[in-house]
């Protein structure tokens, strides 16, 4: 099993993050609410500040974190090298995912941050407040859809870096091209 986990809802990622946190002896980042049928219907961040950056345990990465990590802290210089392996990152033949670690890592050693599967983020979909200067935004404060980052192997081979984007989906949605990339803040 070297392929990414896929067919996951945002709530599956929340439950995985909480389970990993408990396994490592950390306070879970999310408190999950459930509907009458027992299915997840919401999640609240458990940190005192309400920010995922202040959580002790594992959590969904924010879109800003995934973008920053995907570009490895650089800009145009790295974009051109990333462009060279984008066709492989999004087209593995037959629209299937490929084994993790079979493409070249970025300069920070991360594999598959763009391509293979879309990644759920912590962020809600919506416009950030105008005039805000965010260095690490958590997305908008209201909304019902969550942000998906990157591309998937099922998107086809015609994409370029201009197509590397974010999109939105209902957090209860799952699909063959949706996975997670968990993160953990270094909390003092």
PDB file of C-alpha atoms in Angstrom:
ATOM      1  CA  UNK A   1       0.000   0.000   0.000  1.00  0.00           C
ATOM      2  CA  UNK A   2       2.210   2.776  -1.290  1.00  0.00           C
ATOM      3  CA  UNK A   3      -0.525   4.793  -2.941  1.00  0.00           C
ATOM      4  CA  UNK A   4      -2.158   7.738  -1.162  1.00  0.00           C
ATOM      5  CA  UNK A   5      -5.286   7.221   0.885  1.00  0.00           C
ATOM      6  CA  UNK A   6      -8.189   8.553  -1.144  1.00  0.00           C
ATOM      7  CA  UNK A   7     -11.968   8.555  -1.225  1.00  0.00           C
ATOM      8  CA  UNK A   8     -11.909  10.486   2.048  1.00  0.00           C
ATOM      9  CA  UNK A   9     -14.257  13.149   3.366  1.00  0.00           C
ATOM     10  CA  UNK A  10     -12.988  16.168   5.283  1.00  0.00           C
ATOM     11  CA  UNK A  11     -14.451  14.558   8.396  1.00  0.00           C
ATOM     12  CA  UNK A  12     -12.460  11.358   7.729  1.00  0.00           C
ATOM     13  CA  UNK A  13      -9.360  13.548   7.875  1.00  0.00           C
ATOM     14  CA  UNK A  14     -10.526  15.116  11.151  1.00  0.00           C
ATOM     15  CA  UNK A  15     -11.114  11.680  12.669  1.00  0.00           C
ATOM     16  CA  UNK A  16      -7.701  10.460  11.438  1.00  0.00           C
ATOM     17  CA  UNK A  17      -5.995  13.564  12.881  1.00  0.00           C
ATOM     18  CA  UNK A  18      -7.693  13.059  16.252  1.00  0.00           C
ATOM     19  CA  UNK A  19      -6.856   9.335  16.297  1.00  0.00           C
ATOM     20  CA  UNK A  20      -3.182  10.025  15.478  1.00  0.00           C
ATOM     21  CA  UNK A  21      -3.080  12.736  18.152  1.00  0.00           C
ATOM     22  CA  UNK A  22      -4.442  10.334  20.788  1.00  0.00           C
ATOM     23  CA  UNK A  23      -1.997   7.628  19.661  1.00  0.00           C
ATOM     24  CA  UNK A  24       0.892  10.071  20.185  1.00  0.00           C
ATOM     25  CA  UNK A  25      -0.446  11.273  23.568  1.00  0.00           C
ATOM     26  CA  UNK A  26      -1.455  14.706  22.247  1.00  0.00           C
ATOM     27  CA  UNK A  27      -4.670  16.644  22.763  1.00  0.00           C
ATOM     28  CA  UNK A  28      -6.843  16.280  19.638  1.00  0.00           C
ATOM     29  CA  UNK A  29      -7.299  19.455  17.606  1.00  0.00           C
ATOM     30  CA  UNK A  30     -10.964  18.894  16.751  1.00  0.00           C
ATOM     31  CA  UNK A  31     -14.192  18.245  18.638  1.00  0.00           C
ATOM     32  CA  UNK A  32     -16.571  16.505  16.252  1.00  0.00           C
ATOM     33  CA  UNK A  33     -20.332  17.013  16.333  1.00  0.00           C
ATOM     34  CA  UNK A  34     -22.632  14.384  14.843  1.00  0.00           C
ATOM     35  CA  UNK A  35     -26.134  14.444  13.413  1.00  0.00           C
ATOM     36  CA  UNK A  36     -29.037  12.223  14.555  1.00  0.00           C
ATOM     37  CA  UNK A  37     -27.786   9.334  12.407  1.00  0.00           C
ATOM     38  CA  UNK A  38     -24.319   9.512  13.980  1.00  0.00           C
ATOM     39  CA  UNK A  39     -22.579  11.001  10.939  1.00  0.00           C
ATOM     40  CA  UNK A  40     -20.165  13.921  11.437  1.00  0.00           C
ATOM     41  CA  UNK A  41     -21.878  17.258  10.862  1.00  0.00           C
ATOM     42  CA  UNK A  42     -19.321  19.727  12.171  1.00  0.00           C
ATOM     43  CA  UNK A  43     -15.978  20.149  13.881  1.00  0.00           C
ATOM     44  CA  UNK A  44     -14.754  22.770  16.320  1.00  0.00           C
ATOM     45  CA  UNK A  45     -11.087  23.553  16.950  1.00  0.00           C
ATOM     46  CA  UNK A  46     -10.222  22.717  20.560  1.00  0.00           C
ATOM     47  CA  UNK A  47      -7.387  25.208  21.148  1.00  0.00           C
ATOM     48  CA  UNK A  48      -8.168  27.975  23.622  1.00  0.00           C
ATOM     49  CA  UNK A  49      -7.685  30.624  20.916  1.00  0.00           C
ATOM     50  CA  UNK A  50      -9.802  28.720  18.369  1.00  0.00           C
ATOM     51  CA  UNK A  51      -6.869  28.705  15.928  1.00  0.00           C
ATOM     52  CA  UNK A  52      -5.558  25.488  14.397  1.00  0.00           C
ATOM     53  CA  UNK A  53      -2.066  26.944  14.757  1.00  0.00           C
ATOM     54  CA  UNK A  54      -2.465  26.685  18.541  1.00  0.00           C
ATOM     55  CA  UNK A  55      -3.559  23.026  18.548  1.00  0.00           C
ATOM     56  CA  UNK A  56      -1.272  20.514  20.200  1.00  0.00           C
ATOM     57  CA  UNK A  57      -2.403  17.566  18.083  1.00  0.00           C
ATOM     58  CA  UNK A  58      -2.537  16.727  14.393  1.00  0.00           C
ATOM     59  CA  UNK A  59      -4.919  18.548  12.063  1.00  0.00           C
ATOM     60  CA  UNK A  60      -5.697  19.371   8.463  1.00  0.00           C
ATOM     61  CA  UNK A  61      -3.007  21.620   6.969  1.00  0.00           C
ATOM     62  CA  UNK A  62      -4.146  25.071   5.889  1.00  0.00           C
ATOM     63  CA  UNK A  63      -4.073  26.035   2.219  1.00  0.00           C
ATOM     64  CA  UNK A  64      -1.317  28.561   2.994  1.00  0.00           C
ATOM     65  CA  UNK A  65       0.822  25.853   4.609  1.00  0.00           C
ATOM     66  CA  UNK A  66       0.380  23.480   1.670  1.00  0.00           C
ATOM     67  CA  UNK A  67       1.200  26.191  -0.895  1.00  0.00           C
ATOM     68  CA  UNK A  68       4.277  27.287   1.047  1.00  0.00           C
ATOM     69  CA  UNK A  69       5.512  23.712   1.485  1.00  0.00           C
ATOM     70  CA  UNK A  70       4.794  22.836  -2.168  1.00  0.00           C
ATOM     71  CA  UNK A  71       6.936  25.755  -3.344  1.00  0.00           C
ATOM     72  CA  UNK A  72       9.604  24.964  -0.732  1.00  0.00           C
ATOM     73  CA  UNK A  73       9.841  28.589   0.322  1.00  0.00           C
ATOM     74  CA  UNK A  74      10.925  29.744  -3.107  1.00  0.00           C
ATOM     75  CA  UNK A  75       9.224  31.414  -5.998  1.00  0.00           C
ATOM     76  CA  UNK A  76       9.807  31.487  -9.736  1.00  0.00           C
ATOM     77  CA  UNK A  77      13.099  29.584  -9.589  1.00  0.00           C
ATOM     78  CA  UNK A  78      11.386  26.506  -8.209  1.00  0.00           C
ATOM     79  CA  UNK A  79       8.273  26.890 -10.347  1.00  0.00           C
ATOM     80  CA  UNK A  80      10.199  26.069 -13.515  1.00  0.00           C
ATOM     81  CA  UNK A  81      11.579  22.832 -12.053  1.00  0.00           C
ATOM     82  CA  UNK A  82       8.139  21.910 -10.737  1.00  0.00           C
ATOM     83  CA  UNK A  83       6.656  22.475 -14.188  1.00  0.00           C
ATOM     84  CA  UNK A  84       8.950  19.741 -15.546  1.00  0.00           C
ATOM     85  CA  UNK A  85       7.383  16.994 -13.491  1.00  0.00           C
ATOM     86  CA  UNK A  86       3.800  18.253 -13.400  1.00  0.00           C
ATOM     87  CA  UNK A  87       2.718  15.974 -16.267  1.00  0.00           C
ATOM     88  CA  UNK A  88       3.871  12.975 -14.188  1.00  0.00           C
ATOM     89  CA  UNK A  89       2.305  14.443 -11.053  1.00  0.00           C
ATOM     90  CA  UNK A  90      -1.116  14.632 -12.616  1.00  0.00           C
ATOM     91  CA  UNK A  91      -1.129  11.888 -15.221  1.00  0.00           C
ATOM     92  CA  UNK A  92       0.029   8.450 -14.215  1.00  0.00           C
ATOM     93  CA  UNK A  93      -1.702   6.655 -17.062  1.00  0.00           C
ATOM     94  CA  UNK A  94      -5.324   5.644 -16.918  1.00  0.00           C
ATOM     95  CA  UNK A  95      -6.223   8.270 -14.338  1.00  0.00           C
ATOM     96  CA  UNK A  96      -4.873   6.233 -11.426  1.00  0.00           C
ATOM     97  CA  UNK A  97      -2.764   7.458  -8.549  1.00  0.00           C
ATOM     98  CA  UNK A  98       0.870   6.437  -8.473  1.00  0.00           C
ATOM     99  CA  UNK A  99       3.011   5.151  -5.625  1.00  0.00           C
ATOM    100  CA  UNK A 100       4.042   7.835  -3.143  1.00  0.00           C
ATOM    101  CA  UNK A 101       7.691   8.798  -3.407  1.00  0.00           C
ATOM    102  CA  UNK A 102       8.136   7.822  -7.065  1.00  0.00           C
ATOM    103  CA  UNK A 103       8.458  11.439  -8.224  1.00  0.00           C
ATOM    104  CA  UNK A 104      11.280  13.767  -7.327  1.00  0.00           C
ATOM    105  CA  UNK A 105      10.816  15.468  -3.925  1.00  0.00           C
ATOM    106  CA  UNK A 106      10.864  19.236  -3.682  1.00  0.00           C
ATOM    107  CA  UNK A 107      13.924  20.937  -2.129  1.00  0.00           C
ATOM    108  CA  UNK A 108      12.477  20.453   1.365  1.00  0.00           C
ATOM    109  CA  UNK A 109      11.970  16.722   0.814  1.00  0.00           C
ATOM    110  CA  UNK A 110       8.174  16.769   0.408  1.00  0.00           C
ATOM    111  CA  UNK A 111       6.633  14.399  -2.110  1.00  0.00           C
ATOM    112  CA  UNK A 112       3.349  14.793  -3.949  1.00  0.00           C
ATOM    113  CA  UNK A 113       2.102  18.069  -2.504  1.00  0.00           C
ATOM    114  CA  UNK A 114       0.832  18.884  -5.985  1.00  0.00           C
ATOM    115  CA  UNK A 115      -0.668  16.004  -7.911  1.00  0.00           C
ATOM    116  CA  UNK A 116      -1.685  12.436  -7.096  1.00  0.00           C
ATOM    117  CA  UNK A 117      -4.770  13.450  -5.041  1.00  0.00           C
ATOM    118  CA  UNK A 118      -6.459  16.702  -4.040  1.00  0.00           C
ATOM    119  CA  UNK A 119      -5.788  17.461  -0.360  1.00  0.00           C
ATOM    120  CA  UNK A 120      -8.470  18.633   2.050  1.00  0.00           C
ATOM    121  CA  UNK A 121      -7.380  21.728   3.983  1.00  0.00           C
ATOM    122  CA  UNK A 122      -8.622  23.140   7.261  1.00  0.00           C
ATOM    123  CA  UNK A 123      -9.854  26.285   5.479  1.00  0.00           C
ATOM    124  CA  UNK A 124     -13.427  27.217   4.726  1.00  0.00           C
ATOM    125  CA  UNK A 125     -13.998  28.384   1.140  1.00  0.00           C
ATOM    126  CA  UNK A 126     -14.552  32.105   0.672  1.00  0.00           C
ATOM    127  CA  UNK A 127     -12.925  35.468   0.195  1.00  0.00           C
ATOM    128  CA  UNK A 128     -10.384  36.637   2.726  1.00  0.00           C
ATOM    129  CA  UNK A 129     -11.130  40.045   4.263  1.00  0.00           C
ATOM    130  CA  UNK A 130     -10.089  42.855   1.907  1.00  0.00           C
ATOM    131  CA  UNK A 131      -6.937  44.695   2.879  1.00  0.00           C
ATOM    132  CA  UNK A 132      -5.828  41.966   5.261  1.00  0.00           C
ATOM    133  CA  UNK A 133      -2.150  41.193   5.377  1.00  0.00           C
ATOM    134  CA  UNK A 134      -2.050  37.510   6.244  1.00  0.00           C
ATOM    135  CA  UNK A 135       1.212  35.615   6.490  1.00  0.00           C
ATOM    136  CA  UNK A 136      -0.511  32.372   7.467  1.00  0.00           C
ATOM    137  CA  UNK A 137      -4.276  32.711   6.954  1.00  0.00           C
ATOM    138  CA  UNK A 138      -6.701  30.025   8.059  1.00  0.00           C
ATOM    139  CA  UNK A 139      -9.182  31.034   5.375  1.00  0.00           C
ATOM    140  CA  UNK A 140     -12.439  32.861   5.826  1.00  0.00           C
ATOM    141  CA  UNK A 141     -14.387  32.658   9.089  1.00  0.00           C
ATOM    142  CA  UNK A 142     -17.706  31.600   7.557  1.00  0.00           C
ATOM    143  CA  UNK A 143     -18.887  29.209   4.896  1.00  0.00           C
ATOM    144  CA  UNK A 144     -20.017  25.645   4.445  1.00  0.00           C
ATOM    145  CA  UNK A 145     -17.514  24.271   1.916  1.00  0.00           C
ATOM    146  CA  UNK A 146     -13.888  23.365   2.614  1.00  0.00           C
ATOM    147  CA  UNK A 147     -10.876  24.100   0.413  1.00  0.00           C
ATOM    148  CA  UNK A 148      -9.212  21.349  -1.606  1.00  0.00           C
ATOM    149  CA  UNK A 149      -5.607  22.065  -2.659  1.00  0.00           C
ATOM    150  CA  UNK A 150      -3.508  20.868  -5.583  1.00  0.00           C
ATOM    151  CA  UNK A 151      -4.378  18.545  -8.419  1.00  0.00           C
ATOM    152  CA  UNK A 152      -5.138  14.877  -8.762  1.00  0.00           C
ATOM    153  CA  UNK A 153      -3.769  12.164 -11.015  1.00  0.00           C
ATOM    154  CA  UNK A 154      -7.283  11.970 -12.415  1.00  0.00           C
ATOM    155  CA  UNK A 155      -7.229  15.567 -13.694  1.00  0.00           C
ATOM    156  CA  UNK A 156      -5.414  14.587 -16.888  1.00  0.00           C
ATOM    157  CA  UNK A 157      -2.082  15.484 -18.419  1.00  0.00           C
ATOM    158  CA  UNK A 158      -2.919  18.874 -19.938  1.00  0.00           C
ATOM    159  CA  UNK A 159      -2.525  20.936 -16.764  1.00  0.00           C
ATOM    160  CA  UNK A 160       0.207  23.436 -16.054  1.00  0.00           C
ATOM    161  CA  UNK A 161       1.200  25.402 -12.993  1.00  0.00           C
ATOM    162  CA  UNK A 162      -1.455  27.954 -13.809  1.00  0.00           C
ATOM    163  CA  UNK A 163      -3.974  25.167 -13.153  1.00  0.00           C
ATOM    164  CA  UNK A 164      -2.537  24.335  -9.732  1.00  0.00           C
ATOM    165  CA  UNK A 165      -5.258  25.779  -7.669  1.00  0.00           C
ATOM    166  CA  UNK A 166      -7.750  25.380  -4.950  1.00  0.00           C
ATOM    167  CA  UNK A 167     -11.343  24.450  -5.277  1.00  0.00           C
ATOM    168  CA  UNK A 168     -14.173  23.908  -2.829  1.00  0.00           C
ATOM    169  CA  UNK A 169     -16.264  20.935  -1.839  1.00  0.00           C
ATOM    170  CA  UNK A 170     -18.801  19.907   0.767  1.00  0.00           C
ATOM    171  CA  UNK A 171     -16.840  18.434   3.713  1.00  0.00           C
ATOM    172  CA  UNK A 172     -19.007  15.311   3.558  1.00  0.00           C
ATOM    173  CA  UNK A 173     -17.994  14.652  -0.052  1.00  0.00           C
ATOM    174  CA  UNK A 174     -15.518  11.939  -0.891  1.00  0.00           C
ATOM    175  CA  UNK A 175     -14.105  10.905  -4.201  1.00  0.00           C
ATOM    176  CA  UNK A 176     -11.450   8.770  -5.832  1.00  0.00           C
ATOM    177  CA  UNK A 177      -9.256  11.839  -6.176  1.00  0.00           C
ATOM    178  CA  UNK A 178      -9.547  13.336  -2.659  1.00  0.00           C
ATOM    179  CA  UNK A 179      -7.161  12.643   0.220  1.00  0.00           C
ATOM    180  CA  UNK A 180      -5.580  14.412   3.190  1.00  0.00           C
ATOM    181  CA  UNK A 181      -2.210  15.771   4.248  1.00  0.00           C
ATOM    182  CA  UNK A 182      -2.097  16.169   8.015  1.00  0.00           C
ATOM    183  CA  UNK A 183       0.002  18.761   9.823  1.00  0.00           C
ATOM    184  CA  UNK A 184       1.019  19.577  13.360  1.00  0.00           C
ATOM    185  CA  UNK A 185       1.970  22.962  14.778  1.00  0.00           C
ATOM    186  CA  UNK A 186       4.980  23.348  17.007  1.00  0.00           C
ATOM    187  CA  UNK A 187       3.171  24.823  20.002  1.00  0.00           C
ATOM    188  CA  UNK A 188       5.124  26.404  22.852  1.00  0.00           C
TER     189      UNK A 188
END
